[in-house]
Amino acid sequence: MKKNIIYRISAIVVLALVAQSCFTAKEYKRPEIKAENLYRTEVVAQDSASLADVAWDKLFTDPVLQQHIRTGLQHNFDIRIAIQNIVASEASLKQAKASYFPTVGLGADWTHQELSKNSQFGQVISASGGNTNVDQYQLTANLGWEADIWGKIRSNKRAANATYLQTIAANQAVKTQVITDIASTYYQLLSLDAQLKVAETTLVNRNESVEIIVALKDAGNVNEVGVKQTEAQKYATELIIEDLKNNIILLENSLSILLGESPRSIERSTFDAQQLNPEIKTGFSASLLRNRPDVVAAEYNFISNFEMVNVARSNFYPSFKITATGGLQSIDLKEWFSVNSLFANVLTG
């Protein structure tokens, strides 16, 4: 008898090992890509110093712009959403890690049942002088655990970890985009300010030209056509100025939204006060791509999907779960916590 049991257990173990050999969760390996022949330009950077390693405050030296960027990083709504996505994915990662441990549950309930006196059991109980009102009190605890035979739990944890890292990279991508949008809008404002300054200077010259041409007309040296042409140039300049002012207001509103603030006038310096850094080095193109947060997020998304494929494949195989339930059950509240009220059962599958 004992030999038969040993043989059965051995057979089950052998079958499990054979089945496991049919499926093993694959590990993600980053492919090696040779990018030397992918460049279509003849000049390829040989300096390892890369623009990807330059901090934004070293790239944008305008103190006013730097303050706007810091404000945007603190109050931008897209960044706040990205941060909450990180919190949510971190909670999912903790939940995935907890899958290795048994699950525990507790419950308590009370059931009241009143039997009909005209029913089969009701008539029997009534005839014997029993009570047709039945109260049952139950306090239960359950314990469940699943063995990670096929690597499903491990792959699920890796997928959750990749998703968490993806949200971090996505948050950095949002920050990068916010910095880019703030700087771009800021410099567009400076450009419009410079154009407005030129247009206002032009308007002063146009007014002087109108005065001169009117004086020449009064002197008989110019006809009415010349006066109208000069006035038309003046009016065109006035329209350009109004259009520039309107565009400035629109850009200020856009920048205010990027800063997470209500529309207002934006503090800024002048276009002439900007200092350009002529020593910017792009470095290797691969370094630029490797440091792009959207590229990093895309890779982590691929890893997450790769691991979820492992999880899906493992679902084709049987799982081994142990579930145990026990507690106290009694129809008499006074006897609820007695030894005779104990019950338990264990299931595997």
mmCIF file with all atom_site columns, N, CA and C in Angstrom, residues 196 199 235-245:
data_model
loop_
_atom_site.group_PDB
_atom_site.id
_atom_site.type_symbol
_atom_site.label_atom_id
_atom_site.label_alt_id
_atom_site.label_comp_id
_atom_site.label_asym_id
_atom_site.label_entity_id
_atom_site.label_seq_id
_atom_site.pdbx_PDB_ins_code
_atom_site.Cartn_x
_atom_site.Cartn_y
_atom_site.Cartn_z
_atom_site.occupancy
_atom_site.B_iso_or_equiv
_atom_site.pdbx_formal_charge
_atom_site.auth_seq_id
_atom_site.auth_comp_id
_atom_site.auth_asym_id
_atom_site.auth_atom_id
_atom_site.pdbx_PDB_model_num
ATOM 1  N N  . LEU A 1 196 ? 7.306  93.608  -32.190 1.00 0.00 ? 196 LEU A N  1
ATOM 2  C CA . LEU A 1 196 ? 6.446  94.730  -31.802 1.00 0.00 ? 196 LEU A CA 1
ATOM 3  C C  . LEU A 1 196 ? 7.262  96.009  -31.645 1.00 0.00 ? 196 LEU A C  1
ATOM 4  N N  . ALA A 1 199 ? 7.954  97.252  -35.066 1.00 0.00 ? 199 ALA A N  1
ATOM 5  C CA . ALA A 1 199 ? 6.730  97.788  -35.674 1.00 0.00 ? 199 ALA A CA 1
ATOM 6  C C  . ALA A 1 199 ? 6.374  99.143  -35.086 1.00 0.00 ? 199 ALA A C  1
ATOM 7  N N  . TYR A 1 235 ? -1.420 102.925 -41.856 1.00 0.00 ? 235 TYR A N  1
ATOM 8  C CA . TYR A 1 235 ? -2.521 102.104 -41.343 1.00 0.00 ? 235 TYR A CA 1
ATOM 9  C C  . TYR A 1 235 ? -2.152 100.615 -41.338 1.00 0.00 ? 235 TYR A C  1
ATOM 10 N N  . ALA A 1 236 ? -1.391 100.173 -42.346 1.00 0.00 ? 236 ALA A N  1
ATOM 11 C CA . ALA A 1 236 ? -0.952 98.772  -42.395 1.00 0.00 ? 236 ALA A CA 1
ATOM 12 C C  . ALA A 1 236 ? -0.044 98.448  -41.209 1.00 0.00 ? 236 ALA A C  1
ATOM 13 N N  . THR A 1 237 ? 0.816  99.409  -40.854 1.00 0.00 ? 237 THR A N  1
ATOM 14 C CA . THR A 1 237 ? 1.692  99.209  -39.694 1.00 0.00 ? 237 THR A CA 1
ATOM 15 C C  . THR A 1 237 ? 0.887  99.133  -38.407 1.00 0.00 ? 237 THR A C  1
ATOM 16 N N  . GLU A 1 238 ? -0.156 99.967  -38.301 1.00 0.00 ? 238 GLU A N  1
ATOM 17 C CA . GLU A 1 238 ? -1.014 99.915  -37.115 1.00 0.00 ? 238 GLU A CA 1
ATOM 18 C C  . GLU A 1 238 ? -1.717 98.561  -36.993 1.00 0.00 ? 238 GLU A C  1
ATOM 19 N N  . LEU A 1 239 ? -2.146 98.004  -38.130 1.00 0.00 ? 239 LEU A N  1
ATOM 20 C CA . LEU A 1 239 ? -2.774 96.677  -38.109 1.00 0.00 ? 239 LEU A CA 1
ATOM 21 C C  . LEU A 1 239 ? -1.780 95.604  -37.663 1.00 0.00 ? 239 LEU A C  1
ATOM 22 N N  . ILE A 1 240 ? -0.545 95.719  -38.145 1.00 0.00 ? 240 ILE A N  1
ATOM 23 C CA . ILE A 1 240 ? 0.485  94.753  -37.739 1.00 0.00 ? 240 ILE A CA 1
ATOM 24 C C  . ILE A 1 240 ? 0.717  94.820  -36.235 1.00 0.00 ? 240 ILE A C  1
ATOM 25 N N  . ILE A 1 241 ? 0.741  96.035  -35.692 1.00 0.00 ? 241 ILE A N  1
ATOM 26 C CA . ILE A 1 241 ? 0.958  96.201  -34.251 1.00 0.00 ? 241 ILE A CA 1
ATOM 27 C C  . ILE A 1 241 ? -0.170 95.560  -33.453 1.00 0.00 ? 241 ILE A C  1
ATOM 28 N N  . GLU A 1 242 ? -1.412 95.790  -33.880 1.00 0.00 ? 242 GLU A N  1
ATOM 29 C CA . GLU A 1 242 ? -2.549 95.192  -33.161 1.00 0.00 ? 242 GLU A CA 1
ATOM 30 C C  . GLU A 1 242 ? -2.532 93.670  -33.257 1.00 0.00 ? 242 GLU A C  1
ATOM 31 N N  . ASP A 1 243 ? -2.141 93.168  -34.423 1.00 0.00 ? 243 ASP A N  1
ATOM 32 C CA . ASP A 1 243 ? -2.057 91.713  -34.593 1.00 0.00 ? 243 ASP A CA 1
ATOM 33 C C  . ASP A 1 243 ? -0.969 91.127  -33.695 1.00 0.00 ? 243 ASP A C  1
ATOM 34 N N  . LEU A 1 244 ? 0.163  91.808  -33.596 1.00 0.00 ? 244 LEU A N  1
ATOM 35 C CA . LEU A 1 244 ? 1.244  91.347  -32.723 1.00 0.00 ? 244 LEU A CA 1
ATOM 36 C C  . LEU A 1 244 ? 0.814  91.369  -31.259 1.00 0.00 ? 244 LEU A C  1
ATOM 37 N N  . LYS A 1 245 ? 0.120  92.418  -30.850 1.00 0.00 ? 245 LYS A N  1
ATOM 38 C CA . LYS A 1 245 ? -0.350 92.500  -29.463 1.00 0.00 ? 245 LYS A CA 1
ATOM 39 C C  . LYS A 1 245 ? -1.331 91.368  -29.143 1.00 0.00 ? 245 LYS A C  1
#
